[in-house]
PDB file of C-alpha atoms and ligand atoms in Angstrom:
ATOM      1  CA  MET A1385       0.000   0.000   0.000  1.00  0.00           C
ATOM      2  CA  ARG A1386       2.837   2.444   0.752  1.00  0.00           C
ATOM      3  CA  THR A1387       4.325   2.254  -2.727  1.00  0.00           C
ATOM      4  CA  ARG A1388       1.214   3.290  -4.637  1.00  0.00           C
ATOM      5  CA  PRO A1389       0.975   6.959  -3.566  1.00  0.00           C
ATOM      6  CA  LEU A1390       4.692   7.373  -4.163  1.00  0.00           C
ATOM      7  CA  ALA A1391       4.422   5.886  -7.641  1.00  0.00           C
ATOM      8  CA  LEU A1392       1.488   8.184  -8.400  1.00  0.00           C
ATOM      9  CA  ILE A1393       3.372  11.254  -7.199  1.00  0.00           C
ATOM     10  CA  GLY A1394       6.358  10.218  -9.268  1.00  0.00           C
ATOM     11  CA  LEU A1395       4.172   9.822 -12.357  1.00  0.00           C
ATOM     12  CA  VAL A1396       2.526  13.237 -11.906  1.00  0.00           C
ATOM     13  CA  ALA A1397       5.893  14.903 -11.342  1.00  0.00           C
ATOM     14  CA  CYS A1398       7.364  13.258 -14.463  1.00  0.00           C
ATOM     15  CA  LEU A1399       4.418  14.344 -16.596  1.00  0.00           C
ATOM     16  CA  ALA A1400       4.657  17.903 -15.272  1.00  0.00           C
ATOM     17  CA  LEU A1401       8.399  18.065 -15.892  1.00  0.00           C
ATOM     18  CA  THR A1402       8.050  16.640 -19.416  1.00  0.00           C
ATOM     19  CA  ALA A1403       5.327  19.131 -20.285  1.00  0.00           C
ATOM     20  CA  ALA A1404       7.314  22.031 -18.816  1.00  0.00           C
ATOM     21  CA  GLY A1405      10.499  20.883 -20.555  1.00  0.00           C
ATOM     22  CA  THR A1406       8.793  20.618 -23.940  1.00  0.00           C
ATOM     23  CA  ALA A1407       7.141  23.986 -23.508  1.00  0.00           C
ATOM     24  CA  ALA A1408      10.408  25.624 -22.473  1.00  0.00           C
ATOM     25  CA  ALA A1409      12.397  24.023 -25.295  1.00  0.00           C
ATOM     26  CA  ALA A1410       9.952  25.120 -27.961  1.00  0.00           C
ATOM     27  CA  GLY A1411       9.247  28.508 -26.411  1.00  0.00           C
ATOM     28  CA  GLY A1412       5.691  27.220 -26.239  1.00  0.00           C
ATOM     29  CA  GLY A1413       4.308  30.723 -25.804  1.00  0.00           C
ATOM     30  CA  PHE A1414       5.221  30.577 -22.117  1.00  0.00           C
ATOM     31  CA  GLU A1415       8.537  32.334 -22.361  1.00  0.00           C
ATOM     32  CA  PRO A1416       8.880  36.028 -23.034  1.00  0.00           C
ATOM     33  CA  VAL A1417      10.844  36.795 -26.231  1.00  0.00           C
ATOM     34  CA  SER A1418      14.613  37.036 -25.751  1.00  0.00           C
ATOM     35  CA  PRO A1419      15.511  40.520 -24.581  1.00  0.00           C
ATOM     36  CA  HIS A1420      17.619  42.770 -26.846  1.00  0.00           C
ATOM     37  CA  SER A1421      17.781  45.841 -24.633  1.00  0.00           C
ATOM     38  CA  PRO A1422      18.994  46.253 -21.013  1.00  0.00           C
ATOM     39  CA  ASN A1423      15.584  47.365 -19.724  1.00  0.00           C
ATOM     40  CA  ASP A1424      13.963  44.312 -21.292  1.00  0.00           C
ATOM     41  CA  SER A1425      16.623  42.055 -19.731  1.00  0.00           C
ATOM     42  CA  ARG A1426      15.503  43.358 -16.361  1.00  0.00           C
ATOM     43  CA  ILE A1427      11.848  42.671 -17.157  1.00  0.00           C
ATOM     44  CA  ASP A1428      12.884  39.184 -18.263  1.00  0.00           C
ATOM     45  CA  THR A1429      14.873  38.534 -15.075  1.00  0.00           C
ATOM     46  CA  THR A1430      11.939  39.685 -12.938  1.00  0.00           C
ATOM     47  CA  TYR A1431       9.613  37.425 -14.915  1.00  0.00           C
ATOM     48  CA  TRP A1432      11.756  34.334 -14.252  1.00  0.00           C
ATOM     49  CA  PHE A1433      12.275  35.257 -10.588  1.00  0.00           C
ATOM     50  CA  VAL A1434       8.508  35.392  -9.960  1.00  0.00           C
ATOM     51  CA  PHE A1435       7.948  32.366 -12.215  1.00  0.00           C
ATOM     52  CA  GLY A1436      10.360  30.312 -10.036  1.00  0.00           C
ATOM     53  CA  PHE A1437       8.232  30.900  -6.930  1.00  0.00           C
ATOM     54  CA  ALA A1438       5.040  30.214  -8.877  1.00  0.00           C
ATOM     55  CA  VAL A1439       6.361  26.867 -10.138  1.00  0.00           C
ATOM     56  CA  ALA A1440       7.608  25.847  -6.668  1.00  0.00           C
ATOM     57  CA  ILE A1441       4.243  26.696  -5.085  1.00  0.00           C
ATOM     58  CA  PHE A1442       2.337  24.948  -7.877  1.00  0.00           C
ATOM     59  CA  ILE A1443       4.324  21.741  -7.393  1.00  0.00           C
ATOM     60  CA  LEU A1444       4.011  21.944  -3.595  1.00  0.00           C
ATOM     61  CA  VAL A1445       0.229  22.409  -3.758  1.00  0.00           C
ATOM     62  CA  GLU A1446      -0.412  19.738  -6.387  1.00  0.00           C
ATOM     63  CA  VAL A1447       1.842  17.136  -4.756  1.00  0.00           C
ATOM     64  CA  THR A1448       0.263  17.776  -1.337  1.00  0.00           C
ATOM     65  CA  LEU A1449      -3.166  17.514  -2.911  1.00  0.00           C
ATOM     66  CA  VAL A1450      -2.396  14.130  -4.448  1.00  0.00           C
ATOM     67  CA  VAL A1451      -0.789  12.835  -1.228  1.00  0.00           C
ATOM     68  CA  PHE A1452      -3.809  13.889   0.840  1.00  0.00           C
ATOM     69  CA  ILE A1453      -6.296  12.401  -1.606  1.00  0.00           C
ATOM     70  CA  VAL A1454      -4.537   9.068  -1.395  1.00  0.00           C
ATOM     71  CA  ARG A1455      -3.572   9.080   2.263  1.00  0.00           C
ATOM     72  CA  TYR A1456      -6.834  10.345   3.758  1.00  0.00           C
ATOM     73  CA  ARG A1457      -9.262   8.524   1.475  1.00  0.00           C
ATOM     74  CA  SER A1458     -12.191   6.847   3.257  1.00  0.00           C
ATOM     75  CA  ARG A1459     -10.910   3.263   2.834  1.00  0.00           C
ATOM     76  CA  GLY A1460     -14.410   1.802   2.902  1.00  0.00           C
ATOM     77  CA  ARG A1461     -15.508   3.896   5.892  1.00  0.00           C
ATOM     78  CA  GLY A1462     -19.252   4.622   5.895  1.00  0.00           C
ATOM     79  CA  ARG A1463     -20.244   7.913   4.242  1.00  0.00           C
ATOM     80  CA  GLU A1464     -21.806   9.210   7.470  1.00  0.00           C
ATOM     81  CA  VAL A1465     -18.761   8.414   9.607  1.00  0.00           C
ATOM     82  CA  GLU A1466     -16.405  11.344  10.164  1.00  0.00           C
ATOM     83  CA  GLY A1467     -12.796  10.901   9.151  1.00  0.00           C
ATOM     84  CA  ALA A1468      -9.786  11.436  11.402  1.00  0.00           C
ATOM     85  CA  GLN A1469      -9.973  14.887  13.020  1.00  0.00           C
ATOM     86  CA  VAL A1470      -6.849  17.021  12.964  1.00  0.00           C
ATOM     87  CA  HIS A1471      -6.495  19.949  15.349  1.00  0.00           C
ATOM     88  CA  GLY A1472      -4.129  22.931  15.391  1.00  0.00           C
ATOM     89  CA  HIS A1473      -0.450  22.601  14.672  1.00  0.00           C
ATOM     90  CA  ALA A1474       1.242  25.788  15.880  1.00  0.00           C
ATOM     91  CA  ARG A1475       4.536  25.323  14.068  1.00  0.00           C
ATOM     92  CA  LEU A1476       2.925  24.480  10.715  1.00  0.00           C
ATOM     93  CA  GLU A1477       0.522  27.405  10.986  1.00  0.00           C
ATOM     94  CA  LEU A1478       3.381  29.782  11.749  1.00  0.00           C
ATOM     95  CA  LEU A1479       5.293  28.403   8.785  1.00  0.00           C
ATOM     96  CA  TRP A1480       2.519  28.795   6.246  1.00  0.00           C
ATOM     97  CA  THR A1481       1.967  32.346   7.405  1.00  0.00           C
ATOM     98  CA  ALA A1482       5.591  33.397   7.575  1.00  0.00           C
ATOM     99  CA  VAL A1483       6.840  31.741   4.362  1.00  0.00           C
ATOM    100  CA  PRO A1484       4.344  33.484   2.022  1.00  0.00           C
ATOM    101  CA  VAL A1485       5.119  36.814   3.712  1.00  0.00           C
ATOM    102  CA  LEU A1486       8.824  36.230   3.102  1.00  0.00           C
ATOM    103  CA  ILE A1487       8.159  35.275  -0.528  1.00  0.00           C
ATOM    104  CA  LEU A1488       6.143  38.459  -1.096  1.00  0.00           C
ATOM    105  CA  VAL A1489       8.877  40.543   0.543  1.00  0.00           C
ATOM    106  CA  ALA A1490      11.503  38.880  -1.667  1.00  0.00           C
ATOM    107  CA  ILE A1491       9.452  39.576  -4.833  1.00  0.00           C
ATOM    108  CA  ALA A1492       8.819  43.180  -3.782  1.00  0.00           C
ATOM    109  CA  VAL A1493      12.482  43.851  -2.967  1.00  0.00           C
ATOM    110  CA  PHE A1494      13.653  42.254  -6.199  1.00  0.00           C
ATOM    111  CA  THR A1495      11.101  44.173  -8.294  1.00  0.00           C
ATOM    112  CA  PHE A1496      11.957  47.527  -6.724  1.00  0.00           C
ATOM    113  CA  TYR A1497      15.644  46.771  -7.242  1.00  0.00           C
ATOM    114  CA  GLU A1498      15.078  46.130 -10.987  1.00  0.00           C
ATOM    115  CA  LEU A1499      12.499  48.880 -11.576  1.00  0.00           C
ATOM    116  CA  PRO A1500      14.709  51.982 -11.918  1.00  0.00           C
ATOM    117  CA  GLY A1501      16.748  50.280 -14.647  1.00  0.00           C
ATOM    118  CA  ILE A1502      13.540  49.486 -16.539  1.00  0.00           C
ATOM    119  CA  LYS A1503      11.907  52.897 -16.175  1.00  0.00           C
ATOM    120  CA  ASN A1504      14.669  55.445 -16.156  1.00  0.00           C
ATOM    121  CA  VAL A1505      16.492  56.439 -19.276  1.00  0.00           C
ATOM    122  CA  PRO A1506      20.171  55.757 -18.511  1.00  0.00           C
ATOM    123  CA  LYS A1507      22.350  58.813 -18.175  1.00  0.00           C
ATOM    124  CA  ALA A1508      24.025  59.241 -21.546  1.00  0.00           C
ATOM    125  CA  THR A1509      27.713  58.388 -21.172  1.00  0.00           C
ATOM    126  CA  ALA A1510      28.741  61.263 -23.417  1.00  0.00           C
ATOM    127  CA  ALA A1511      26.812  64.367 -24.335  1.00  0.00           C
ATOM    128  CA  GLY A1512      24.878  63.933 -27.570  1.00  0.00           C
ATOM    129  CA  ASN A1513      25.137  60.167 -27.403  1.00  0.00           C
ATOM    130  CA  GLN A1514      21.416  59.787 -26.930  1.00  0.00           C
ATOM    131  CA  LEU A1515      18.862  59.876 -29.711  1.00  0.00           C
ATOM    132  CA  ASP A1516      15.434  61.318 -28.927  1.00  0.00           C
ATOM    133  CA  VAL A1517      12.557  60.184 -31.124  1.00  0.00           C
ATOM    134  CA  LYS A1518       9.016  61.475 -30.817  1.00  0.00           C
ATOM    135  CA  VAL A1519       6.534  58.625 -31.183  1.00  0.00           C
ATOM    136  CA  GLN A1520       2.880  59.308 -31.962  1.00  0.00           C
ATOM    137  CA  GLY A1521       0.208  56.646 -31.747  1.00  0.00           C
ATOM    138  CA  ARG A1522      -2.468  57.425 -34.339  1.00  0.00           C
ATOM    139  CA  GLN A1523      -5.517  55.647 -35.720  1.00  0.00           C
ATOM    140  CA  PHE A1524      -4.020  53.327 -37.040  1.00  0.00           C
ATOM    141  CA  TYR A1525      -0.300  53.814 -37.418  1.00  0.00           C
ATOM    142  CA  TRP A1526       2.831  54.917 -35.602  1.00  0.00           C
ATOM    143  CA  GLU A1527       4.455  58.196 -36.601  1.00  0.00           C
ATOM    144  CA  PHE A1528       8.116  58.798 -35.742  1.00  0.00           C
ATOM    145  CA  LEU A1529       9.709  62.241 -35.711  1.00  0.00           C
ATOM    146  CA  TYR A1530      13.506  62.537 -35.528  1.00  0.00           C
ATOM    147  CA  PRO A1531      15.410  65.566 -34.212  1.00  0.00           C
ATOM    148  CA  ASN A1532      16.745  66.418 -37.701  1.00  0.00           C
ATOM    149  CA  GLY A1533      13.224  66.546 -39.149  1.00  0.00           C
ATOM    150  CA  ALA A1534      13.163  63.038 -40.612  1.00  0.00           C
ATOM    151  CA  VAL A1535       9.752  61.341 -40.482  1.00  0.00           C
ATOM    152  CA  ALA A1536       8.918  57.637 -40.553  1.00  0.00           C
ATOM    153  CA  VAL A1537       5.764  55.545 -40.324  1.00  0.00           C
ATOM    154  CA  ASP A1538       5.426  52.161 -38.581  1.00  0.00           C
ATOM    155  CA  THR A1539       9.141  51.293 -38.970  1.00  0.00           C
ATOM    156  CA  LEU A1540      11.386  52.984 -36.438  1.00  0.00           C
ATOM    157  CA  ARG A1541      15.019  52.935 -37.593  1.00  0.00           C
ATOM    158  CA  ALA A1542      17.520  53.301 -34.785  1.00  0.00           C
ATOM    159  CA  PRO A1543      21.287  53.213 -34.373  1.00  0.00           C
ATOM    160  CA  GLN A1544      22.881  50.156 -32.829  1.00  0.00           C
ATOM    161  CA  GLY A1545      24.388  50.345 -29.333  1.00  0.00           C
ATOM    162  CA  ARG A1546      23.057  53.808 -28.589  1.00  0.00           C
ATOM    163  CA  VAL A1547      20.441  54.883 -26.064  1.00  0.00           C
ATOM    164  CA  VAL A1548      17.250  55.766 -27.922  1.00  0.00           C
ATOM    165  CA  LYS A1549      14.754  57.678 -25.815  1.00  0.00           C
ATOM    166  CA  LEU A1550      11.157  57.605 -26.985  1.00  0.00           C
ATOM    167  CA  ASP A1551       8.675  60.357 -26.110  1.00  0.00           C
ATOM    168  CA  VAL A1552       5.421  58.533 -26.648  1.00  0.00           C
ATOM    169  CA  THR A1553       2.176  60.413 -27.081  1.00  0.00           C
ATOM    170  CA  SER A1554      -0.977  60.688 -29.164  1.00  0.00           C
ATOM    171  CA  PRO A1555      -2.688  63.795 -30.605  1.00  0.00           C
ATOM    172  CA  ARG A1556      -5.506  65.304 -28.536  1.00  0.00           C
ATOM    173  CA  PHE A1557      -8.098  64.332 -31.160  1.00  0.00           C
ATOM    174  CA  ASP A1558      -6.939  60.692 -31.214  1.00  0.00           C
ATOM    175  CA  VAL A1559      -7.377  57.789 -28.759  1.00  0.00           C
ATOM    176  CA  ILE A1560      -5.115  55.832 -26.415  1.00  0.00           C
ATOM    177  CA  HIS A1561      -2.655  53.402 -28.015  1.00  0.00           C
ATOM    178  CA  SER A1562       0.128  51.388 -26.452  1.00  0.00           C
ATOM    179  CA  TRP A1563       3.662  51.180 -27.793  1.00  0.00           C
ATOM    180  CA  TRP A1564       5.017  47.656 -27.392  1.00  0.00           C
ATOM    181  CA  ILE A1565       8.117  46.026 -28.860  1.00  0.00           C
ATOM    182  CA  PRO A1566       8.436  42.905 -26.679  1.00  0.00           C
ATOM    183  CA  ALA A1567      12.187  42.424 -27.255  1.00  0.00           C
ATOM    184  CA  LEU A1568      12.990  46.038 -26.364  1.00  0.00           C
ATOM    185  CA  GLY A1569      11.025  46.681 -23.179  1.00  0.00           C
ATOM    186  CA  GLY A1570       7.598  46.864 -21.628  1.00  0.00           C
ATOM    187  CA  LYS A1571       4.451  48.523 -22.910  1.00  0.00           C
ATOM    188  CA  ILE A1572       4.059  52.262 -22.687  1.00  0.00           C
ATOM    189  CA  ASP A1573       0.751  54.048 -23.279  1.00  0.00           C
ATOM    190  CA  ALA A1574       0.385  56.696 -25.968  1.00  0.00           C
ATOM    191  CA  ILE A1575      -2.144  58.997 -24.304  1.00  0.00           C
ATOM    192  CA  PRO A1576      -3.743  61.959 -26.105  1.00  0.00           C
ATOM    193  CA  GLY A1577      -2.112  65.184 -24.950  1.00  0.00           C
ATOM    194  CA  ASN A1578       0.219  63.463 -22.482  1.00  0.00           C
ATOM    195  CA  THR A1579       3.793  62.294 -23.032  1.00  0.00           C
ATOM    196  CA  ASN A1580       5.252  59.101 -21.580  1.00  0.00           C
ATOM    197  CA  HIS A1581       8.858  58.013 -21.897  1.00  0.00           C
ATOM    198  CA  THR A1582      10.592  54.773 -22.580  1.00  0.00           C
ATOM    199  CA  TRP A1583      13.940  53.804 -24.054  1.00  0.00           C
ATOM    200  CA  PHE A1584      16.051  51.039 -25.499  1.00  0.00           C
ATOM    201  CA  ASN A1585      19.644  50.331 -26.392  1.00  0.00           C
ATOM    202  CA  ALA A1586      19.709  47.448 -28.819  1.00  0.00           C
ATOM    203  CA  ASP A1587      21.997  45.358 -30.975  1.00  0.00           C
ATOM    204  CA  SER A1588      21.287  45.350 -34.701  1.00  0.00           C
ATOM    205  CA  GLY A1589      18.246  43.432 -35.860  1.00  0.00           C
ATOM    206  CA  THR A1590      14.562  43.852 -36.566  1.00  0.00           C
ATOM    207  CA  TYR A1591      12.163  43.652 -33.658  1.00  0.00           C
ATOM    208  CA  PRO A1592       8.436  43.384 -34.294  1.00  0.00           C
ATOM    209  CA  GLY A1593       5.755  44.874 -32.095  1.00  0.00           C
ATOM    210  CA  ARG A1594       2.144  45.919 -32.090  1.00  0.00           C
ATOM    211  CA  CYS A1595      -0.252  48.371 -30.553  1.00  0.00           C
ATOM    212  CA  ALA A1596      -1.269  46.858 -27.225  1.00  0.00           C
ATOM    213  CA  GLU A1597      -4.360  48.935 -26.481  1.00  0.00           C
ATOM    214  CA  PHE A1598      -7.635  48.360 -28.276  1.00  0.00           C
ATOM    215  CA  CYS A1599      -7.970  51.569 -30.260  1.00  0.00           C
ATOM    216  CA  GLY A1600     -10.644  50.951 -32.860  1.00  0.00           C
ATOM    217  CA  LEU A1601     -11.565  48.950 -35.945  1.00  0.00           C
ATOM    218  CA  LEU A1602      -8.024  48.616 -37.337  1.00  0.00           C
ATOM    219  CA  HIS A1603      -6.282  48.018 -33.996  1.00  0.00           C
ATOM    220  CA  ALA A1604      -5.078  44.621 -35.217  1.00  0.00           C
ATOM    221  CA  ALA A1605      -3.417  46.243 -38.245  1.00  0.00           C
ATOM    222  CA  MET A1606      -1.450  48.600 -36.027  1.00  0.00           C
ATOM    223  CA  THR A1607       1.795  46.685 -36.129  1.00  0.00           C
ATOM    224  CA  SER A1608       5.211  48.248 -35.947  1.00  0.00           C
ATOM    225  CA  GLN A1609       8.848  47.284 -35.996  1.00  0.00           C
ATOM    226  CA  VAL A1610      12.117  48.660 -34.767  1.00  0.00           C
ATOM    227  CA  GLN A1611      14.983  48.257 -37.210  1.00  0.00           C
ATOM    228  CA  VAL A1612      18.289  48.660 -35.428  1.00  0.00           C
ATOM    229  CA  LEU A1613      21.036  49.500 -37.927  1.00  0.00           C
ATOM    230  CA  PRO A1614      24.818  49.912 -37.660  1.00  0.00           C
ATOM    231  CA  ALA A1615      25.543  53.543 -36.727  1.00  0.00           C
ATOM    232  CA  ALA A1616      26.847  54.637 -40.146  1.00  0.00           C
ATOM    233  CA  GLN A1617      23.938  53.061 -41.992  1.00  0.00           C
ATOM    234  CA  PHE A1618      21.482  54.766 -39.654  1.00  0.00           C
ATOM    235  CA  GLN A1619      23.159  58.146 -40.150  1.00  0.00           C
ATOM    236  CA  THR A1620      22.925  57.764 -43.916  1.00  0.00           C
ATOM    237  CA  TRP A1621      19.262  56.868 -43.717  1.00  0.00           C
ATOM    238  CA  VAL A1622      18.255  59.631 -41.306  1.00  0.00           C
ATOM    239  CA  ARG A1623      20.116  62.280 -43.364  1.00  0.00           C
ATOM    240  CA  GLN A1624      18.544  61.160 -46.629  1.00  0.00           C
ATOM    241  CA  ARG A1625      15.090  60.944 -45.107  1.00  0.00           C
ATOM    242  CA  ALA A1626      15.353  64.497 -43.779  1.00  0.00           C
ATOM    243  CA  ALA A1627      16.968  65.923 -46.918  1.00  0.00           C
ATOM    244  CA  ASN A1628      14.733  64.269 -49.482  1.00  0.00           C
ATOM    245  CA  PRO A1629      11.652  62.616 -47.965  1.00  0.00           C
ATOM    246  CA  THR A1630      10.000  61.813 -51.287  1.00  0.00           C
ATOM    247  CA  ALA A1631      13.032  60.106 -52.835  1.00  0.00           C
ATOM    248  CA  SER A1632      13.740  58.165 -49.633  1.00  0.00           C
ATOM    249  CA  GLY A1633      10.368  56.440 -49.787  1.00  0.00           C
ATOM    250  CA  LEU A1634       8.364  58.366 -47.187  1.00  0.00           C
ATOM    251  CA  GLY A1635       5.390  58.555 -49.545  1.00  0.00           C
ATOM    252  CA  ARG A1636       5.160  54.811 -49.948  1.00  0.00           C
ATOM    253  CA  GLU A1637       5.762  54.257 -46.222  1.00  0.00           C
ATOM    254  CA  THR A1638       3.033  56.745 -45.338  1.00  0.00           C
ATOM    255  CA  PHE A1639       0.632  55.177 -47.832  1.00  0.00           C
ATOM    256  CA  GLN A1640       1.212  51.692 -46.465  1.00  0.00           C
ATOM    257  CA  GLY A1641       0.926  52.816 -42.863  1.00  0.00           C
ATOM    258  CA  THR A1642      -1.990  55.235 -43.048  1.00  0.00           C
ATOM    259  CA  CYS A1643      -3.987  54.502 -46.234  1.00  0.00           C
ATOM    260  CA  ALA A1644      -3.423  50.866 -47.220  1.00  0.00           C
ATOM    261  CA  LYS A1645      -4.668  49.316 -43.973  1.00  0.00           C
ATOM    262  CA  CYS A1646      -8.197  50.471 -44.845  1.00  0.00           C
ATOM    263  CA  HIS A1647      -8.048  51.042 -48.594  1.00  0.00           C
ATOM    264  CA  GLY A1648      -5.956  47.996 -49.633  1.00  0.00           C
ATOM    265  CA  MET A1649      -2.258  47.668 -50.403  1.00  0.00           C
ATOM    266  CA  GLN A1650      -2.767  48.777 -54.014  1.00  0.00           C
ATOM    267  CA  GLY A1651      -5.606  51.074 -53.110  1.00  0.00           C
ATOM    268  CA  GLN A1652      -8.069  48.469 -54.392  1.00  0.00           C
ATOM    269  CA  GLY A1653     -10.376  48.927 -51.424  1.00  0.00           C
ATOM    270  CA  GLY A1654     -10.997  47.121 -48.160  1.00  0.00           C
ATOM    271  CA  VAL A1655     -12.658  48.473 -45.029  1.00  0.00           C
ATOM    272  CA  GLY A1656     -12.542  51.787 -46.835  1.00  0.00           C
ATOM    273  CA  PRO A1657     -13.507  52.473 -50.464  1.00  0.00           C
ATOM    274  CA  ALA A1658     -11.128  51.843 -53.376  1.00  0.00           C
ATOM    275  CA  LEU A1659      -8.692  54.618 -54.204  1.00  0.00           C
ATOM    276  CA  THR A1660      -7.779  53.394 -57.672  1.00  0.00           C
ATOM    277  CA  GLY A1661      -9.874  55.073 -60.277  1.00  0.00           C
ATOM    278  CA  ASN A1662     -11.048  57.590 -57.691  1.00  0.00           C
ATOM    279  CA  PRO A1663     -10.780  61.053 -59.251  1.00  0.00           C
ATOM    280  CA  LEU A1664      -9.876  62.513 -55.843  1.00  0.00           C
ATOM    281  CA  ILE A1665      -6.465  60.798 -56.082  1.00  0.00           C
ATOM    282  CA  THR A1666      -5.264  63.403 -58.543  1.00  0.00           C
ATOM    283  CA  GLN A1667      -6.660  66.382 -56.667  1.00  0.00           C
ATOM    284  CA  PRO A1668      -4.088  67.428 -54.063  1.00  0.00           C
ATOM    285  CA  ALA A1669      -6.332  70.049 -52.467  1.00  0.00           C
ATOM    286  CA  GLY A1670      -9.168  67.570 -51.966  1.00  0.00           C
ATOM    287  CA  ILE A1671      -6.940  64.845 -50.529  1.00  0.00           C
ATOM    288  CA  THR A1672      -5.211  67.307 -48.240  1.00  0.00           C
ATOM    289  CA  LYS A1673      -8.559  68.401 -46.845  1.00  0.00           C
ATOM    290  CA  LEU A1674      -9.673  64.812 -46.346  1.00  0.00           C
ATOM    291  CA  LEU A1675      -6.409  63.861 -44.597  1.00  0.00           C
ATOM    292  CA  GLU A1676      -6.707  66.919 -42.372  1.00  0.00           C
ATOM    293  CA  ASN A1677     -10.376  66.527 -41.423  1.00  0.00           C
ATOM    294  CA  GLY A1678     -11.115  62.860 -41.908  1.00  0.00           C
ATOM    295  CA  GLY A1679     -14.258  61.524 -43.530  1.00  0.00           C
ATOM    296  CA  VAL A1680     -17.503  60.030 -42.266  1.00  0.00           C
ATOM    297  CA  THR A1681     -15.711  57.058 -40.698  1.00  0.00           C
ATOM    298  CA  MET A1682     -12.144  57.938 -41.675  1.00  0.00           C
ATOM    299  CA  PRO A1683      -9.969  59.379 -38.897  1.00  0.00           C
ATOM    300  CA  PRO A1684      -8.071  62.600 -39.691  1.00  0.00           C
ATOM    301  CA  VAL A1685      -4.923  60.583 -40.379  1.00  0.00           C
ATOM    302  CA  GLY A1686      -2.928  63.459 -41.817  1.00  0.00           C
ATOM    303  CA  ARG A1687      -3.706  66.170 -39.272  1.00  0.00           C
ATOM    304  CA  GLY A1688      -0.531  67.760 -37.982  1.00  0.00           C
ATOM    305  CA  TRP A1689       1.771  66.084 -40.493  1.00  0.00           C
ATOM    306  CA  PRO A1690       4.922  67.901 -41.509  1.00  0.00           C
ATOM    307  CA  LYS A1691       4.547  69.415 -44.986  1.00  0.00           C
ATOM    308  CA  SER A1692       7.278  67.096 -46.272  1.00  0.00           C
ATOM    309  CA  GLN A1693       5.233  64.020 -45.363  1.00  0.00           C
ATOM    310  CA  LEU A1694       2.066  65.334 -46.980  1.00  0.00           C
ATOM    311  CA  ASN A1695       3.967  66.152 -50.170  1.00  0.00           C
ATOM    312  CA  ALA A1696       5.636  62.739 -50.232  1.00  0.00           C
ATOM    313  CA  LEU A1697       2.243  61.031 -49.946  1.00  0.00           C
ATOM    314  CA  LEU A1698       0.619  63.224 -52.603  1.00  0.00           C
ATOM    315  CA  ASP A1699       3.525  62.421 -54.893  1.00  0.00           C
ATOM    316  CA  TYR A1700       3.153  58.685 -54.274  1.00  0.00           C
ATOM    317  CA  LEU A1701      -0.631  58.788 -54.767  1.00  0.00           C
ATOM    318  CA  SER A1702      -0.436  60.672 -58.055  1.00  0.00           C
ATOM    319  CA  LYS A1703       2.452  58.603 -59.443  1.00  0.00           C
ATOM    320  CA  ASP A1704       1.916  55.070 -58.130  1.00  0.00           C
ATOM    321  CA  ILE A1705      -1.707  54.681 -57.088  1.00  0.00           C
ATOM    322  CA  ALA A1706      -3.406  56.814 -59.745  1.00  0.00           C
ATOM    323  CA  LYS A1707      -1.510  54.877 -62.468  1.00  0.00           C
ATOM    324  CA  GLN A1708      -2.880  51.566 -61.281  1.00  0.00           C
ATOM    325  CA  GLY A1709      -6.351  52.972 -61.741  1.00  0.00           C
ATOM    326  CA  SER A1710      -5.580  53.743 -65.355  1.00  0.00           C
ATOM    327  CA  GLY A1711      -4.435  50.190 -66.030  1.00  0.00           C
ATOM    328  CA  GLY A1712      -0.863  50.458 -64.820  1.00  0.00           C
ATOM    329  CA  GLY A1713       1.962  52.108 -66.713  1.00  0.00           C
TER     330      GLY A1713
HETATM  331 CU1  CUA B1167      -3.560  51.576 -31.649  1.00  0.00          CU
HETATM  332 CU2  CUA B1167      -4.512  49.574 -30.869  1.00  0.00          CU
END
């Protein structure tokens, strides 16, 4: 009789370990993505620290449960007969009060130790070594404004190995969005008329993210990515984008970020009406007004844009989208 509960416990433990091992090996959706910025490393460390306690408590509770089910089963005792009565156990009661308190204290201390490194932008080691980018959450795209006047939509290019500070906000006429690139840090809300800050310092690579606050019909289309480039490559890009927005592809980028999500990638229509063949496409004044004021269900996507961005989009619409309406060319 003594061997059976032990065998059962062993079986349950093996199953749990196998499942956990498989999940961990495959990522399994349980693990956070690998961090690529110091603040995200700290979030990751905190996650695993808390997870360790959670796993230990889970195993303790489940094993105890199984042991008690087996050990204190009725063994043919009549249903009306009371089982063995257990009365107070001072030492045990003290233990199960004190241990959880200690665990909570440990988690709190650890979290508050990691928090400043997650929240605070690190002091730049040398003056001018930090890049400030203004990030605007808009229905339904991300707008990035660089200090030199460069503008980008949905893809944030950044230099490798440099602190990039993000001032995240949303226009007063817009709604709340949430900036989230899992590999580069936690979520930060883009609140109309209020500016929040976050930062990253990443190695080169492309890190996908998405808006993490339900913000309307096209919330799911509000994806973004951070492209971290070698310093020289970034400098080249940011100079070209500021000097010649149209030639550097801002028109296409703006179209894909702000128009295509509703009107189709080629302007063929979708949630919104088709743009191809629409006479408005070739009327800059009309489009400008529509972008500025929005339509019946269309948000004012272009309100507050720098002139350079508006011109780049108008150029793209008249050259690339209008042509498709007239059978390509
Ligand atoms: Cu923006 Cu969801």
